[in-house]
């Protein structure tokens, strides 16, 4: 029941109609009996500054920020978490007494999903990360904050992998991050413990596996962050009986961490996951 005391959270993006976040957050508020509501708000780029100002004016508890505002929002905020600073993008704003603090829960959600859903310990692991876009950047930062031994970074666009590597080397021992081209992928995958797909390859049913299935071995854990279909990479992993996960865990856990920042309560992960799969 929405009352005069109900606290409001939401998500700003453009477009936004497709967002699954209202489903999972409203289910979580209901489960814990919290007097909160979560709404999706279409905010065009030219309206972003006014929308951010409205968080204070309307006393919203907090919002998620999604495409295309994750970077543009930064100068409009009062402060950033260390993750948001390192990643250079914000997906969560917490409203604390008139101050707007930007955070980024994508990489942390990925790490929590690896640890809690898949029981993977990152310390000392060698990781191949394919895709140096927004998601790859968040994941790369969080991996390096979790004591991996080596990060092999591949992107089809050489300038993108090089540029992300420069930023990642500034937050970790520089020799932990190596950029690799197509020709070096087989050796890197052979050495790796974990392979991550952070590209959109696999979203269309006609897409091939992002790496040649012949390179996949039982030693690997494969995490494909695409969450709305089974990609050719995951199909190949399952055929070969290699441990693997899709992006649903990352999606739920990034939402759970935002939820916890706004409410101070432990998120009901199972309920949030169920709401997404309904
Ligand atoms: P993005 O910013 O477009 O980055 C994707 C990167 O992958 C680009 O640099 C792209 O290069 C590169 N790429 C494309 N094809 C490639 C290939 N065959 N080999 C190597 N690199 C390739 O996209 P994003 O926002 O990072 O999102 C990537 C995917 O992750 C999307 O499918 C998205 O739905 C998913 N995602 C999932 C979650 C979750 O919670 N599970 C969160 C965020 C994103 P070019 O630009 O040159 O094509």
Coordinates of C-alpha atoms and ligand atoms in Angstrom, one line a residue:
X1 CA 0.0 0.0 0.0
X2 CA 1.5 3.4 -1.0
X3 CA 0.9 6.0 1.7
X4 CA 2.1 9.5 2.4
X5 CA 5.2 8.0 4.2
X6 CA 6.2 5.7 1.3
X7 CA 9.9 6.2 0.3
X8 CA 10.6 6.3 -3.4
X9 CA 13.4 4.7 -5.3
X10 CA 13.7 4.3 -9.1
X11 CA 15.8 3.9 -12.2
X12 CA 16.6 6.7 -14.7
X13 CA 17.4 5.6 -18.3
X14 CA 16.5 6.3 -21.9
X15 CA 14.9 4.0 -23.1
X16 CA 13.7 2.4 -19.9
X17 CA 10.5 0.5 -20.6
X18 CA 12.4 -2.8 -20.9
X19 CA 13.9 -2.5 -17.4
X20 CA 13.5 -5.5 -15.1
X21 CA 14.6 -3.6 -12.0
X22 CA 11.1 -2.5 -10.8
X23 CA 10.1 -6.2 -10.7
X24 CA 13.0 -7.3 -8.5
X25 CA 13.1 -4.2 -6.1
X26 CA 9.3 -4.1 -5.5
X27 CA 9.3 -7.8 -4.8
X28 CA 12.1 -7.3 -2.3
X29 CA 10.4 -4.4 -0.5
X30 CA 7.2 -6.4 -0.2
X31 CA 9.1 -9.4 1.1
X32 CA 10.7 -7.4 3.9
X33 CA 7.6 -5.3 4.6
X34 CA 9.4 -2.1 3.8
X35 CA 7.4 1.0 2.9
X36 CA 9.3 1.7 -0.3
X37 CA 8.3 1.8 -4.0
X38 CA 10.5 1.6 -7.1
X39 CA 9.6 3.2 -10.4
X40 CA 11.2 3.3 -13.9
X41 CA 11.5 6.9 -15.2
X42 CA 12.3 7.8 -18.8
X43 CA 14.9 10.6 -18.6
X44 CA 16.2 12.0 -22.0
X45 CA 19.9 13.1 -22.0
X46 CA 18.9 16.8 -22.1
X47 CA 16.8 16.3 -18.9
X48 CA 19.4 14.5 -16.9
X49 CA 20.5 17.5 -14.8
X50 CA 16.9 18.4 -13.9
X51 CA 16.1 14.8 -13.1
X52 CA 19.2 14.5 -10.7
X53 CA 18.2 17.8 -9.0
X54 CA 14.7 16.4 -8.5
X55 CA 16.1 13.6 -6.4
X56 CA 16.7 16.2 -3.7
X57 CA 13.5 18.2 -4.4
X58 CA 11.3 15.1 -4.3
X59 CA 13.3 13.5 -1.5
X60 CA 13.8 10.2 -3.3
X61 CA 15.7 7.6 -1.3
X62 CA 17.9 6.6 -4.2
X63 CA 18.0 5.7 -7.8
X64 CA 19.7 3.4 -10.3
X65 CA 21.2 5.0 -13.3
X66 CA 21.3 3.1 -16.6
X67 CA 22.1 3.7 -20.3
X68 CA 22.9 6.3 -21.5
X69 CA 23.6 8.3 -18.3
X70 CA 26.1 6.2 -16.3
X71 CA 29.1 8.5 -17.1
X72 CA 27.2 11.8 -17.8
X73 CA 25.7 11.8 -14.3
X74 CA 29.1 12.0 -12.5
X75 CA 29.6 15.8 -12.5
X76 CA 26.0 16.2 -11.2
X77 CA 26.8 14.3 -7.9
X78 CA 28.3 15.4 -4.6
X79 CA 30.7 12.5 -4.1
X80 CA 31.6 9.0 -5.5
X81 CA 32.4 5.7 -3.9
X82 CA 35.9 4.4 -4.6
X83 CA 34.5 1.8 -7.1
X84 CA 32.6 4.5 -9.1
X85 CA 35.7 6.6 -9.1
X86 CA 37.9 3.8 -10.5
X87 CA 35.2 2.6 -13.0
X88 CA 34.3 6.1 -14.1
X89 CA 30.6 5.3 -14.2
X90 CA 27.7 5.3 -11.7
X91 CA 24.7 2.9 -11.6
X92 CA 23.5 3.7 -8.1
X93 CA 22.8 7.0 -6.3
X94 CA 22.2 7.1 -2.6
X95 CA 20.5 10.3 -1.2
X96 CA 21.9 11.1 2.2
X97 CA 20.4 14.2 3.7
X98 CA 20.6 16.3 0.6
X99 CA 23.9 14.8 -0.6
X100 CA 23.9 12.6 -3.7
X101 CA 26.6 9.8 -3.5
X102 CA 27.3 7.9 -6.7
X103 CA 28.3 4.2 -6.5
X104 CA 28.8 1.4 -9.0
X105 CA 27.4 -2.1 -8.0
X106 CA 27.9 -3.9 -11.4
X107 CA 31.4 -5.2 -10.7
X108 CA 30.6 -5.8 -7.0
X109 CA 27.4 -7.7 -8.0
X110 CA 29.5 -9.8 -10.4
X111 CA 32.0 -10.7 -7.7
X112 CA 29.3 -11.5 -5.2
X113 CA 27.6 -13.7 -7.7
X114 CA 30.9 -15.6 -8.4
X115 CA 31.5 -16.0 -4.6
X116 CA 28.0 -16.7 -3.3
X117 CA 26.2 -18.4 -6.2
X118 CA 29.2 -20.2 -7.7
X119 CA 31.6 -20.6 -4.7
X120 CA 34.5 -19.3 -6.7
X121 CA 37.5 -17.8 -4.8
X122 CA 39.3 -15.2 -6.8
X123 CA 42.6 -15.0 -4.9
X124 CA 45.4 -16.2 -7.1
X125 CA 43.2 -16.9 -10.1
X126 CA 44.1 -16.1 -13.7
X127 CA 41.2 -14.6 -15.6
X128 CA 40.5 -14.0 -19.3
X129 CA 38.0 -11.1 -19.7
X130 CA 36.6 -10.6 -23.2
X131 CA 35.0 -7.2 -23.8
X132 CA 36.3 -3.9 -22.7
X133 CA 33.1 -1.9 -22.8
X134 CA 31.1 -0.6 -19.8
X135 CA 30.4 -4.0 -18.2
X136 CA 34.0 -5.2 -18.8
X137 CA 35.3 -2.1 -17.2
X138 CA 33.3 -2.6 -14.0
X139 CA 34.2 -6.3 -13.8
X140 CA 37.9 -5.6 -14.5
X141 CA 38.1 -3.0 -11.6
X142 CA 36.3 -5.4 -9.2
X143 CA 38.5 -8.4 -10.2
X144 CA 41.6 -6.4 -9.5
X145 CA 40.3 -5.3 -6.1
X146 CA 39.9 -9.0 -5.3
X147 CA 43.5 -10.2 -5.5
X148 CA 43.4 -12.1 -8.8
X149 CA 46.8 -13.2 -10.0
X150 CA 46.5 -12.0 -13.6
X151 CA 44.0 -10.4 -15.9
X152 CA 44.2 -11.1 -19.7
X153 CA 42.1 -8.5 -21.4
X154 CA 40.7 -9.0 -24.9
X155 CA 38.4 -6.8 -27.0
X156 CA 37.9 -6.9 -30.7
X157 CA 38.7 -3.2 -30.7
X158 CA 42.5 -2.8 -29.9
X159 CA 42.1 0.8 -28.8
X160 CA 39.4 -0.2 -26.3
X161 CA 41.4 -3.0 -24.7
X162 CA 44.5 -0.8 -24.6
X163 CA 42.6 2.1 -23.0
X164 CA 41.0 0.0 -20.3
X165 CA 44.3 -1.7 -19.6
X166 CA 45.9 1.8 -18.9
X167 CA 43.1 2.6 -16.4
X168 CA 43.3 -0.8 -14.7
X169 CA 47.1 -0.7 -14.4
X170 CA 46.6 2.6 -12.4
X171 CA 44.7 0.8 -9.7
X172 CA 46.7 -2.4 -9.4
X173 CA 50.3 -3.7 -9.9
X174 CA 50.8 -2.9 -13.6
X175 CA 52.1 -6.3 -14.5
X176 CA 48.8 -8.0 -13.5
X177 CA 47.0 -6.7 -16.5
X178 CA 47.9 -7.9 -20.0
X179 CA 46.1 -7.1 -23.2
X180 CA 45.8 -9.9 -25.7
X181 CA 44.8 -10.0 -29.4
X182 CA 42.9 -12.7 -31.2
X183 CA 46.1 -14.7 -31.8
X184 CA 47.0 -14.8 -28.1
X185 CA 43.6 -15.9 -26.9
X186 CA 44.3 -19.7 -27.1
X187 CA 47.4 -19.5 -24.9
X188 CA 45.7 -17.2 -22.4
X189 CA 42.6 -19.4 -22.1
X190 CA 44.9 -22.4 -21.7
X191 CA 46.5 -20.7 -18.7
X192 CA 43.3 -19.3 -17.2
X193 CA 41.1 -20.5 -14.4
X194 CA 38.1 -18.2 -15.3
X195 CA 36.8 -17.0 -18.7
X196 CA 34.3 -14.1 -18.8
X197 CA 32.2 -12.9 -21.7
X198 CA 31.5 -9.2 -21.3
X199 CA 30.5 -8.6 -24.9
X200 CA 27.0 -8.7 -26.5
X201 CA 28.1 -11.7 -28.6
X202 CA 25.5 -14.4 -28.0
X203 CA 22.4 -12.2 -27.5
X204 CA 21.2 -13.1 -31.0
X205 CA 20.4 -16.7 -31.7
X206 CA 22.6 -16.6 -34.8
X207 CA 25.7 -15.4 -32.9
X208 CA 28.6 -17.8 -32.7
X209 CA 30.4 -18.5 -29.4
X210 CA 32.6 -15.5 -28.5
X211 CA 35.6 -17.7 -28.4
X212 CA 36.2 -20.9 -30.4
X213 CA 34.6 -23.8 -28.3
X214 CA 37.7 -25.9 -29.1
X215 CA 39.6 -23.7 -26.6
X216 CA 37.3 -24.5 -23.7
X217 CA 38.7 -27.0 -21.1
X218 CA 37.3 -28.5 -17.9
X219 CA 39.8 -26.5 -15.9
X220 CA 37.8 -23.3 -16.6
X221 CA 34.9 -21.7 -14.9
X222 CA 33.0 -19.8 -17.6
X223 CA 30.8 -16.8 -16.8
X224 CA 28.8 -15.2 -19.6
X225 CA 27.2 -12.0 -18.3
X226 CA 24.4 -12.1 -20.9
X227 CA 21.3 -13.0 -18.9
X228 CA 18.3 -13.1 -21.2
X229 CA 19.2 -16.2 -23.3
X230 CA 21.6 -19.2 -23.4
X231 CA 24.5 -18.1 -25.5
X232 CA 26.5 -20.3 -27.9
X233 CA 29.4 -20.0 -25.4
X234 CA 27.3 -21.4 -22.5
X235 CA 25.8 -24.1 -24.8
X236 CA 29.4 -25.2 -25.7
X237 CA 30.4 -25.2 -22.0
X238 CA 27.5 -27.3 -21.0
X239 CA 28.1 -29.8 -23.9
X240 CA 31.7 -30.2 -22.6
X241 CA 30.5 -30.4 -19.0
X242 CA 32.4 -27.3 -18.0
X243 CA 31.2 -25.3 -14.9
X244 CA 29.5 -22.1 -16.1
X245 CA 27.0 -19.4 -15.2
X246 CA 24.9 -16.8 -17.1
X247 CA 24.5 -13.1 -16.2
X248 CA 21.4 -13.5 -14.0
X249 CA 23.4 -13.7 -10.9
X250 CA 25.3 -10.5 -11.7
X251 CA 22.0 -8.7 -12.5
X252 CA 20.4 -9.8 -9.2
X253 CA 23.4 -9.1 -7.1
X254 CA 24.0 -5.6 -8.5
X255 CA 20.4 -4.9 -7.6
X256 CA 20.8 -6.4 -4.2
X257 CA 23.7 -4.2 -3.3
X258 CA 21.8 -1.1 -4.4
X259 CA 18.9 -2.2 -2.3
X260 CA 21.1 -2.7 0.7
X261 CA 22.7 0.8 0.2
X262 CA 19.2 2.4 0.2
X263 CA 17.5 0.4 2.9
X264 CA 20.3 -0.8 5.2
X265 CA 18.7 -4.3 5.1
X266 CA 20.1 -7.5 3.7
X267 CA 18.4 -8.0 0.3
X268 CA 16.2 -11.1 -0.1
X269 CA 18.2 -12.5 -3.1
X270 CA 16.0 -15.6 -3.7
X271 CA 12.9 -13.4 -3.9
X272 CA 14.6 -11.0 -6.3
X273 CA 15.8 -13.8 -8.5
X274 CA 12.3 -15.3 -8.6
X275 CA 10.7 -12.0 -9.6
X276 CA 13.1 -11.8 -12.6
X277 CA 12.4 -15.2 -13.8
X278 CA 8.6 -15.0 -13.4
Ligands
LIG1 P1 29.6 -2.3 -24.6 O1 29.9 -1.1 -23.8 O2 29.1 -2.2 -26.0 O3 30.9 -3.2 -24.7 C1 31.1 -4.5 -25.4 C2 32.5 -4.5 -25.9 O4 32.7 -5.8 -26.5 C3 32.8 -3.5 -27.0 O5 34.1 -2.9 -26.7 C4 32.9 -4.3 -28.2 O6 33.7 -3.7 -29.2 C5 33.4 -5.6 -27.7 N1 33.1 -6.7 -28.6 C6 32.1 -6.9 -29.5 N2 32.2 -8.1 -30.2 C7 33.4 -8.7 -29.7 C8 34.1 -9.9 -30.0 N3 33.6 -10.7 -30.9 N4 35.2 -10.1 -29.4 C9 35.7 -9.3 -28.5 N5 35.1 -8.1 -28.1 C10 34.0 -7.8 -28.8 O7 28.5 -3.3 -23.9 P2 28.3 -3.4 -22.3 O8 27.4 -2.4 -21.8 O9 29.7 -3.6 -21.7 O10 27.5 -4.8 -22.2 C11 28.0 -6.0 -22.8 C12 27.0 -7.1 -22.5 O11 26.9 -7.4 -21.2 C13 25.6 -6.8 -23.1 O12 25.1 -8.0 -23.7 C14 24.8 -6.5 -21.8 O13 23.5 -6.9 -21.9 C15 25.5 -7.4 -20.8 N6 25.4 -6.9 -19.4 C16 25.0 -7.7 -18.4 C17 24.9 -7.2 -17.1 C18 24.4 -8.1 -16.0 O14 24.0 -7.6 -14.9 N7 24.3 -9.4 -16.2 C19 25.3 -5.9 -16.8 C20 25.8 -5.1 -17.9 C21 25.8 -5.6 -19.1 P3 33.0 -2.8 -30.4 O15 32.3 -1.7 -29.6 O16 34.1 -2.5 -31.3 O17 31.9 -3.7 -31.0

